[in-house]
XYZ file of C-alpha atoms in Angstrom:
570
model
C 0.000 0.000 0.000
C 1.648 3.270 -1.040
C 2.313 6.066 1.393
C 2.815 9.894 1.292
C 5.936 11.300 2.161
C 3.377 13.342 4.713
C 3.022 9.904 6.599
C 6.428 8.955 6.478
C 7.195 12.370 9.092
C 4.452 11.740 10.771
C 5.437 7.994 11.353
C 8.834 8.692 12.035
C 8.338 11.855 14.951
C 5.234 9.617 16.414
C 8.027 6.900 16.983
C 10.416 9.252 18.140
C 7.967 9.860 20.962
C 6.234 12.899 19.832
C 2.613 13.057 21.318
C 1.316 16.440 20.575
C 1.699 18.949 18.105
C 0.882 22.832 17.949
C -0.314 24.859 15.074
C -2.748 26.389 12.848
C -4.160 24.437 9.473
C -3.714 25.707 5.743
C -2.322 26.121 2.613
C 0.897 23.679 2.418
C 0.296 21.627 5.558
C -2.910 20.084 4.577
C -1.350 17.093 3.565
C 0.827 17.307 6.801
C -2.182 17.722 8.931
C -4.133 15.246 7.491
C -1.771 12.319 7.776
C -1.451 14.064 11.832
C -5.539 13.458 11.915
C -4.845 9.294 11.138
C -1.895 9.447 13.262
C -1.308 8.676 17.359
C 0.127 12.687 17.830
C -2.657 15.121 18.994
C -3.390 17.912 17.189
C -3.281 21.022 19.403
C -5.065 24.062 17.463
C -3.638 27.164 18.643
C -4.991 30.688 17.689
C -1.424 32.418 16.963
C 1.499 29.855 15.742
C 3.762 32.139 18.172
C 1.758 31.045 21.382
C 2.194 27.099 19.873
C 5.419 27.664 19.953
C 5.644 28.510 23.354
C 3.215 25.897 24.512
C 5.424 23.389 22.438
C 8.377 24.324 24.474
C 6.501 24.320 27.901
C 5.649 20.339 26.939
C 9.188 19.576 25.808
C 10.820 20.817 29.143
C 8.132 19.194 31.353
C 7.904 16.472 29.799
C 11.595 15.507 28.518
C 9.871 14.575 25.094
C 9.763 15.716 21.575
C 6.632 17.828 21.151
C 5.852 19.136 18.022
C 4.584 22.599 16.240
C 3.604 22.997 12.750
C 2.947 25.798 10.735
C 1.597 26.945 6.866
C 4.324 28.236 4.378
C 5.223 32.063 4.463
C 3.821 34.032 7.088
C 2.235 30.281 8.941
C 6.073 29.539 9.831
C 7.355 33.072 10.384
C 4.934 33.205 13.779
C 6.640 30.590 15.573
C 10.188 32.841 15.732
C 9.952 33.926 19.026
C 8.032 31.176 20.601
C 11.080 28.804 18.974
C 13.630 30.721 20.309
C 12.044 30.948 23.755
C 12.059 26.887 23.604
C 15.574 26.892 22.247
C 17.162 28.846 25.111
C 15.053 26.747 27.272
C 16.445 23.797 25.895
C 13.525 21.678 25.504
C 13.463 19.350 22.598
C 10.768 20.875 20.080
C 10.540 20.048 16.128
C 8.952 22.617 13.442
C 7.569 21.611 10.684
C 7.470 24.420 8.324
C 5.943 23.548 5.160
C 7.335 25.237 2.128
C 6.042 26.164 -1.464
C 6.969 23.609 -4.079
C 9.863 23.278 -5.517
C 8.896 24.166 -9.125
C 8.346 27.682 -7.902
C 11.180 28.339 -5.087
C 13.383 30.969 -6.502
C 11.329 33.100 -8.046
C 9.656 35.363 -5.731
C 6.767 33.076 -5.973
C 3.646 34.635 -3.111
C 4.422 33.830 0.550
C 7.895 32.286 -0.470
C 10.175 33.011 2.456
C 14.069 31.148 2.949
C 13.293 29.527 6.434
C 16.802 27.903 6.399
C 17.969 31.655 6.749
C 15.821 32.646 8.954
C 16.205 29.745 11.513
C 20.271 28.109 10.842
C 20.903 30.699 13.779
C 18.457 29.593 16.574
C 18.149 25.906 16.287
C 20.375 22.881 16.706
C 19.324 21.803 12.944
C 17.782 23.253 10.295
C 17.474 21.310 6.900
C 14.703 20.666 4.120
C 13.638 17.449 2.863
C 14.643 18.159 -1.129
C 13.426 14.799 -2.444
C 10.424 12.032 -1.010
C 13.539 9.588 -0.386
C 14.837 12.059 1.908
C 12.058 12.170 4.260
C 12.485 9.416 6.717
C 16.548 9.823 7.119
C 16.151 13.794 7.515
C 13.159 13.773 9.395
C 15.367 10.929 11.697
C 17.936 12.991 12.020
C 15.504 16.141 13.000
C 13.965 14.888 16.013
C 17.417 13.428 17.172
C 19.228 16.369 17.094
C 16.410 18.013 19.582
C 16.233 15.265 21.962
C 20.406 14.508 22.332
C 21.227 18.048 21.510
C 18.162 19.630 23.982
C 16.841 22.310 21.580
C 15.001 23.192 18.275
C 15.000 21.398 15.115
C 13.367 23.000 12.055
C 12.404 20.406 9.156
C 11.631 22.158 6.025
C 9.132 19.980 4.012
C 8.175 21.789 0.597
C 4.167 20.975 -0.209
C 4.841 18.792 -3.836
C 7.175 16.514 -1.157
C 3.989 16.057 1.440
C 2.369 14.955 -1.338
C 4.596 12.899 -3.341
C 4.162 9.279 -2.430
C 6.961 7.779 -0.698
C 9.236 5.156 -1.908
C 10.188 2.056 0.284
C 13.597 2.988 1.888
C 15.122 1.715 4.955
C 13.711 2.066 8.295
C 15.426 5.408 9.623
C 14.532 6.645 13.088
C 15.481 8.854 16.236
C 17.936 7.181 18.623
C 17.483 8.091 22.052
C 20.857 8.359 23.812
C 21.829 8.691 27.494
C 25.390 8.772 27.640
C 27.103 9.493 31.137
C 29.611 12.420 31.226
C 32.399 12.914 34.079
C 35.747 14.918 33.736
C 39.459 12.778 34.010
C 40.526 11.511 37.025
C 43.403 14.432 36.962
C 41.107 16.969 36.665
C 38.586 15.348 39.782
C 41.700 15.862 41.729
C 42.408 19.334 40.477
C 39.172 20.460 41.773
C 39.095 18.495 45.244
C 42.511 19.890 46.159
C 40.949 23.437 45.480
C 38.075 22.522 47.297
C 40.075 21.409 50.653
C 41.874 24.507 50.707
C 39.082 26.985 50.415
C 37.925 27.978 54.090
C 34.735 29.787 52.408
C 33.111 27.824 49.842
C 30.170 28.150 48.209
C 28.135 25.866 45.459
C 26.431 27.822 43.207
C 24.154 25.423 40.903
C 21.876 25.744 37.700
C 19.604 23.720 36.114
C 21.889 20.968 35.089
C 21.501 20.178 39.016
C 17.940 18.987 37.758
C 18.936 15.367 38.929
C 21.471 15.706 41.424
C 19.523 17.231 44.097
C 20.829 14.569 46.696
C 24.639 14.492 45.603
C 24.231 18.467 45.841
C 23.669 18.392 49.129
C 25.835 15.343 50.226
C 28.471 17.586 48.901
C 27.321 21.080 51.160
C 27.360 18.522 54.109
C 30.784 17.546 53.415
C 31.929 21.025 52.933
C 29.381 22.818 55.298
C 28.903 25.111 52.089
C 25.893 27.583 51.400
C 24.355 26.317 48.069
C 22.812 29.147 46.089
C 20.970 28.733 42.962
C 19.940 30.392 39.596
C 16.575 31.439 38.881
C 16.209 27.693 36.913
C 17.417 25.652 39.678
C 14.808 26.910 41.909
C 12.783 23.519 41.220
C 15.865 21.151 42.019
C 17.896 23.145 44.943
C 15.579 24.786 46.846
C 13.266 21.686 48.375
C 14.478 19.843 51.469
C 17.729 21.675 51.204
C 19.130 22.937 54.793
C 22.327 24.683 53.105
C 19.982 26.821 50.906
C 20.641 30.229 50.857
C 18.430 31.238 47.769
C 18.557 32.917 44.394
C 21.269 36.221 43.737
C 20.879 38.345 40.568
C 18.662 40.810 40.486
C 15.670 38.849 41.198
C 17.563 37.336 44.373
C 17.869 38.165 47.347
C 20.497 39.262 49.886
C 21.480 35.291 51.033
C 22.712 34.372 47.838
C 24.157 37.320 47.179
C 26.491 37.612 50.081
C 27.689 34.583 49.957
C 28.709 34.531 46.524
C 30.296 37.846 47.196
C 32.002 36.795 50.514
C 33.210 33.343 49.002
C 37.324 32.680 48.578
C 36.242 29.246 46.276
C 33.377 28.723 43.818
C 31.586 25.975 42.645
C 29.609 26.328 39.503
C 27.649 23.331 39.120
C 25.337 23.252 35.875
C 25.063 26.658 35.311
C 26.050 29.587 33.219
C 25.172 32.536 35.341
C 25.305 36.084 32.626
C 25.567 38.655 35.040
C 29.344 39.261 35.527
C 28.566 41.416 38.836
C 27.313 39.110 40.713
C 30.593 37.309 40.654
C 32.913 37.255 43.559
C 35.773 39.533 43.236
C 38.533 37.315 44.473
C 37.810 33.633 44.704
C 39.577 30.355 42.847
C 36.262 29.780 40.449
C 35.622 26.298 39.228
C 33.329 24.867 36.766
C 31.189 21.807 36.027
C 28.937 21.700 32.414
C 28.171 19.453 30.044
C 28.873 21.598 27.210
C 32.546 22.872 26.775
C 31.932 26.146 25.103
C 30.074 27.377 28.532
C 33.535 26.908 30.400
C 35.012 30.503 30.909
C 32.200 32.345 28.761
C 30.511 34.925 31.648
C 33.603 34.938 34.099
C 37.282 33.687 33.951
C 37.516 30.652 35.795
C 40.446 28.823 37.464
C 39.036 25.335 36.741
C 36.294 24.244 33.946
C 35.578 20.516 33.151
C 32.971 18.897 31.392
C 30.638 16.189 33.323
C 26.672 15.751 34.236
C 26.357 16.934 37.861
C 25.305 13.825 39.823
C 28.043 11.195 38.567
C 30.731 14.277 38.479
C 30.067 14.286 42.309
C 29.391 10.990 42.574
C 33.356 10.549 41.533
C 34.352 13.910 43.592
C 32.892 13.307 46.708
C 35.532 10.668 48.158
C 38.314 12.748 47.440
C 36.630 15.486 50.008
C 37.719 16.412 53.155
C 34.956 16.513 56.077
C 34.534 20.268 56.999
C 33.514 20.704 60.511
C 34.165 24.659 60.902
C 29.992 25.948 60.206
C 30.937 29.586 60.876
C 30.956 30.929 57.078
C 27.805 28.803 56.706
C 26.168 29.959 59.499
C 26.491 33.461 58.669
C 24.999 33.050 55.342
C 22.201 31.148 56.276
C 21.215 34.068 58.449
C 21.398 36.078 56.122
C 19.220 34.172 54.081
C 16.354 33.722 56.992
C 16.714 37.693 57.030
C 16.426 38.265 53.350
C 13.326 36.265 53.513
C 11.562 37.935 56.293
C 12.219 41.388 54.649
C 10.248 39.737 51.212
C 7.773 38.035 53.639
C 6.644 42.047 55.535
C 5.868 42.770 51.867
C 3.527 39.673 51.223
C 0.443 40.883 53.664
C -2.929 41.925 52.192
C -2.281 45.715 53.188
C -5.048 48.551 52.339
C -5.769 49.921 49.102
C -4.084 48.050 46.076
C -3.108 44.636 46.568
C 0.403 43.757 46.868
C 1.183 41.356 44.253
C 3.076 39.348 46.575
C -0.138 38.921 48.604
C -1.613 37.536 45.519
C 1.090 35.373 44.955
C 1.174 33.901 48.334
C -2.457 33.266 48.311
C -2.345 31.174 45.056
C 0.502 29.140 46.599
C -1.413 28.470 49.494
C -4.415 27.069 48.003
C -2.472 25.275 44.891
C -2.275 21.938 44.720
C 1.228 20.582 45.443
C 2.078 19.406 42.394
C 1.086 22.657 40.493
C 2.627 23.575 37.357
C 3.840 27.482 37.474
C 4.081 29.728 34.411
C 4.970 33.359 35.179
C 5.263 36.218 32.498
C 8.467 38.382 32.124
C 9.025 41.071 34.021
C 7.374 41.202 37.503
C 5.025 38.592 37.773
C 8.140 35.989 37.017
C 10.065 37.913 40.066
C 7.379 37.173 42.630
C 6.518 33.761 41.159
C 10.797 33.251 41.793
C 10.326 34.543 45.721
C 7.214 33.267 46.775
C 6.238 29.884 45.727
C 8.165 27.698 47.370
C 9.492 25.173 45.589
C 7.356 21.397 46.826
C 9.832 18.876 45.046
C 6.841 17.958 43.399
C 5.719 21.569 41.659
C 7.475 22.795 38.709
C 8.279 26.211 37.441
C 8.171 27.761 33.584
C 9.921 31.420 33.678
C 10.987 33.223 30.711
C 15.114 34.183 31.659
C 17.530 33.550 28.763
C 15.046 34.792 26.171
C 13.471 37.339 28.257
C 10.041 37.520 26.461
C 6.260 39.040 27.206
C 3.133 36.973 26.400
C 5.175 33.725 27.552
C 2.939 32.474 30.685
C -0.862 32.195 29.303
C 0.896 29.979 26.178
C 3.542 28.209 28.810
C 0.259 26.847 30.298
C -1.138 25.470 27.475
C 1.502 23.416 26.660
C 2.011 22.356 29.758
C -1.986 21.396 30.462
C -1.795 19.341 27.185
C 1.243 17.605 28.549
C -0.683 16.633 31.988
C -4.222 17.106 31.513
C -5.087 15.830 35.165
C -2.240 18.269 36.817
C -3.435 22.196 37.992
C -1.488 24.400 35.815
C -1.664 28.159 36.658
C -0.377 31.349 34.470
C 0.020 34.176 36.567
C 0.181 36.658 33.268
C 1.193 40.527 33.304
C -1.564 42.699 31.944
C 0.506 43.731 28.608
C 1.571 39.752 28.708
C -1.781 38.741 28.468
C -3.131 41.150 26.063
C -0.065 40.378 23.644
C -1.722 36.973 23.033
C -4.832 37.375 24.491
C -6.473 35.450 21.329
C -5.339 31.715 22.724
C -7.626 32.031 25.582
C -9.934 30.686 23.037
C -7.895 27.665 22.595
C -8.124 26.797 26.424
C -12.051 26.250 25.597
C -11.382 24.473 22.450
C -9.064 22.111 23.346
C -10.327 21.289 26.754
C -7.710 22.623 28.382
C -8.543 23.979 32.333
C -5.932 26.380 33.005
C -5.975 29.099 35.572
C -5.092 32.620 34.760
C -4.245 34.875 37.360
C -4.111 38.638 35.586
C -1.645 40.952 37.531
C -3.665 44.312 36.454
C -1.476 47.407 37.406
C -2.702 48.825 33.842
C 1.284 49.651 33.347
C 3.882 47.796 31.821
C 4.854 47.362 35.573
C 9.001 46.162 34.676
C 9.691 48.985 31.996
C 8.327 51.652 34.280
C 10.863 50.702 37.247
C 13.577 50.392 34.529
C 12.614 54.027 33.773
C 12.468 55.665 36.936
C 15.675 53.803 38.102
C 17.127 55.310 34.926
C 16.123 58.791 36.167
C 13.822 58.948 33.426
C 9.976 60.200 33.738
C 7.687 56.544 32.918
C 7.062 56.610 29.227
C 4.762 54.400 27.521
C 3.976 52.452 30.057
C -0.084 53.161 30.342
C -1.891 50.447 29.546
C -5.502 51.153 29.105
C -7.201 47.385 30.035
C -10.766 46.486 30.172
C -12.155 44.319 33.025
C -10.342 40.683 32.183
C -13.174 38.946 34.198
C -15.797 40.291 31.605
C -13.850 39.131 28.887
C -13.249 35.664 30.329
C -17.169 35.233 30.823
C -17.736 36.900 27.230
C -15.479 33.886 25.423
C -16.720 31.886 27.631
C -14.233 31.123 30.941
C -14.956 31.912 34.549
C -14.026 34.864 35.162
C -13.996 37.429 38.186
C -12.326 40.674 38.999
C -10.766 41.493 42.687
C -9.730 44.940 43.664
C -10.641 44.491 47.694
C -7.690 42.471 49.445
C -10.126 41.211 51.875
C -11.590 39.770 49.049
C -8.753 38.159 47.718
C -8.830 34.380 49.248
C -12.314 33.540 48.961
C -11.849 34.568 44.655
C -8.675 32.516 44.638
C -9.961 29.264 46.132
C -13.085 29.749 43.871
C -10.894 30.392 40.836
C -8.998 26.994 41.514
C -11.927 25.007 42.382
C -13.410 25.947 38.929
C -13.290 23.271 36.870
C -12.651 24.266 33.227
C -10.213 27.247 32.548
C -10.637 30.552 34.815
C -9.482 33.796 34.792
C -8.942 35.830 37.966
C -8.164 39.564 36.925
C -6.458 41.122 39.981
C -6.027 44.639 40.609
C -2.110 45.062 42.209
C -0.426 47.954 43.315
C 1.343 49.621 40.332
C 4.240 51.141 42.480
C 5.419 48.224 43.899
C 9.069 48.251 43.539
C 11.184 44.750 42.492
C 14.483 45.384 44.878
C 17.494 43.821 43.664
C 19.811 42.587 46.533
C 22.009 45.291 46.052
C 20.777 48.571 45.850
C 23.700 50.442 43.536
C 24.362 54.109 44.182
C 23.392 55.146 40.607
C 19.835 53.430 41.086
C 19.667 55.627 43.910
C 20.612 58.787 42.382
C 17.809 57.724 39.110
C 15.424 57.192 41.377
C 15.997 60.460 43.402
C 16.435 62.065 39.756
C 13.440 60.389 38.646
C 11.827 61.989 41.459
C 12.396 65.441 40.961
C 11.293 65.456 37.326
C 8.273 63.729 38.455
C 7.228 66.462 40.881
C 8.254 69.272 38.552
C 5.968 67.298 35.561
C 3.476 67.331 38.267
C 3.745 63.329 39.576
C 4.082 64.201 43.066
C 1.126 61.577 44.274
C 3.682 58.735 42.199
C 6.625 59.899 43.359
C 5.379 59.350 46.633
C 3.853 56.015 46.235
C 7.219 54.628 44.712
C 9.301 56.089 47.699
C 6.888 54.665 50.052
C 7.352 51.457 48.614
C 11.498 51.571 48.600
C 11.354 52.764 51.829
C 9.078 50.061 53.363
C 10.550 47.188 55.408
């Protein structure tokens, strides 16, 4: 029985354990589609290709599998850009199928003709077309292999003629799932022990490659009685059940981490690749563990960098330790830590007025479930997600860091919902994030999928206005003009509810989560809540203070207050 090459993909990224698959329908990836509809993969219809993206992404990374997105020629496949590249710097193992024009008319300027392999070679870990029907099962092999071993996006190019073409019998190509086990030379475990026994201050610093090595992270504190901070990422896998945790720095950490990376004389970067040269100690003997070679050295010189996964790299290190029994340096951070997080907990109290978005926050972690899935929108909604859901060991957070995006939290949960359809998944979405995309909320009604919004409403592009003022610059912009999101929830056809009272606050929240099908909870938060970095520097100071003047000369003198209020607030 003959077969088009449109079945042969499908075939080959079903068996590569690809369950799901985001798009919109059309034009070149009928065929495509079709052979999807006879096919074990879900279809997932999206409203806008760049929210499938992200919801493709969300999957991958929860999941560990190869999820899919699929888009039209032309404009179809130019959506999923930033979506993709979200996913990519997330590392999560997503394939694109971008359907092309035929060949016959490639070349020629031919209507919605656009080069994809220019537009994506840069932000994927392959990027090839399938030129002829006897292509398709090798390239689309090598496709969703690439994404799962190399942990990023693969774009497969399929012009529409090839979908069609029927394909010839060839042999049986397919994705090889690998698990290889990675752990530097004996000389250079040695190398770093002997720099580790020295050091009367050391501190672990791990990133998400510490996503399975939880336990040999900490068996390796005890033995050094070392503070373990932890990217933003890492939150998940470092901060449960962990009594040498001493929390996030960066600028959406908090004082704990940051002293003791500051006041460290020895360094241990374990899985991560921290940008912010800053937030480096000045003098310490740095050393570095990641699995890929070409992190070594790239945001700070380091004394020692070696390629290994986490947990069998300490696995191998730990006997070569020396037992610490001095707790002084650890001791001292971990009080600062406990003090870093009372100061965020004064803040987190329902207050008069506005509510406090960390109020809100709390109050959602409270009443999740355990297990809850986490999605968080750039800018300040990902900050208090960060410092005030504590990580459950069972919970999972989806932040948008490396790519730094709006609009990624309402798609985030999509993907995620798909992936675990009897798991609570909750967006808690910035007002401009939300709008951005505000079109998919459709698809959480269509495709059954019961996510719970939580709308931060400060009717402000809350992040750029602090990044203003700090600047010493008068807010710009930044008005957003929103409508009531509750309304518009119950007008497409959600729950929806609106909550400007604080006393108000729990009742809506355990109502929103005990909805059944998707809900939106539109909450109105303070707009001059400040996000304060662990280290206030002296020109933030002097922007804000400039900030201030122009804003009582420009006749701001009710904001300027508000904002000093809130800096000046325990």
């Amino acid at each position: 029985m003959s077969r088009r090459v449109a079945d042969v993909v499908v075939k080959v990224l079903a068996e590569a354990g690809a369950a799901r698959c985001y798009g919109v329908p059309g034009d070149t990836l009928n065929y495509f589609t079709d052979a999807v509809r006879r096919s074990s993969i879900r279809w997932v219809h999206v409203r806008h290709e760049e929210a499938g993206a992200m919801a493709a992404g969300a999957d991958a990374l929860l999941t560990g599998e190869l999820a899919l997105c699929a888009g039209s020629c032309g404009p179809g496949s130019l959506h999923f850009i930033n979506g993709l590249w979200e996913s990519h710097r997330n590392r999560a193992p997503v394939v694109l199928v971008a359907s092309q024009i035929s060949r016959d008319e490639q070349g020629f300027d031919f209507p919605q003709e656009v080069d994809f392999k220019s537009v994506y070679a840069k932000g994927t870990v392959f990027c090839e077309e399938i030129r002829t029907p006897a292509h398709a099962a090798r390239m689309t092999a090598m496709a969703a292999q690439a994404a799962l071993s190399r942990r990023g996006v693969a774009v497969l190019i399929v012009p529409v003629d090839v979908f069609q073409a029927t394909a010839p019998e060839e042999p049986p190509f397919r994705a090889h799932r690998v698990e290889p086990v990675s752990r530097p030379a004996e000389g250079e475990l040695d190398r770093i022990a002997e720099t580790l026994n020295a050091g009367k201050r050391v501190v672990i610093y791990g990133g998400s490659g510490c996503e399975r090595a939880h336990d040999q992270v900490i068996a390796l504190a005890e033995r050094l009685q070392a503070p373990v901070a932890r990217t933003s990422r890492a939150k998940d896998f470092l901060e449960p059940e962990n009594p040498f945790d001493v929390g996030m720095t960066g600028v959406f950490g908090h004082r704990g981490g940051y002293i003791a990376i500051k006041e460290c004389d020895t360094l241990l970067l374990l899985g991560c690749d921290f940008a912010w040269r800053q937030f480096y100690p000045e003098q310490a003997k740095i050393i570095q563990i990641d699995i890929d070679a070409t992190h070594l050295g790239r945001r700070h010189p380091v004394d020692i960098g070696v390629v290994g996964d986490i947990a069998p790299t300490l696995e191998a290190l730990l006997p070569r330790i020396q037992a610490c029994h001095d707790r002084a340096f650890l001791d001292k951070a971990l009080s600062e830590a406990r003090s870093a997080k009372v100061k965020l907990e004064r803040r987190a109290v329902p207050g008069s007025g506005a509510i406090h978005p960390q109020f809100l926050v709390e109050t959602v972690s409270k009443h999740a479930t355990p297990d809850a899935v986490y999605t968080a929108d750039g800018g300040s909604p990902m900050v208090w997600c960060l410092r005030h859901i504590p990580a459950t060991s069972f919970n999972r957070t989806i932040v948008s860091l490396s790519h730094g995006t709006m609009a990624n939290a309402m798609p985030q949960a999509l993907g995620a919902q798909a992936a675990f359809p009897g798991r609570q998944v909750i967006s808690l979405s910035g007002d401009g994030g939300l709008a951005m995309l505000m079109g998919d909320l459709l698809t959480t009604l269509q495709e059954g999928l019961p996510v719970k919004i939580c709308v931060f409403n400060n009717s402000a592009l809350g992040f750029v206005e602090i990044e203003q003022k700090v600047e010493g610059l008068l807010d710009t912009y930044t008005d957003l003009r929103n409508p009531d999101f509750g309304q518009v929830a119950e007008a497409i056809g959600l729950w929806g509810r609106r909550v400007e009272d604080p006393g108000a606050l729990d009742r809506a929240v355990q109502d929103w989560l005990a909805t059944p099908g998707p809900a939106l909870l539109d909450v109105v938060v303070s707009r001059h809540e400040l996000v304060m970095p662990p280290k206030v520097e002296v020109g933030q100071v002097l922007g804000t203070a400039l900030y201030s003047a122009k804003g009582i000369l420009a006749g701001r003198g009710e904001d300027v207050v508000e904002l000093l209020e809130s800096a000046i607030r325990p």
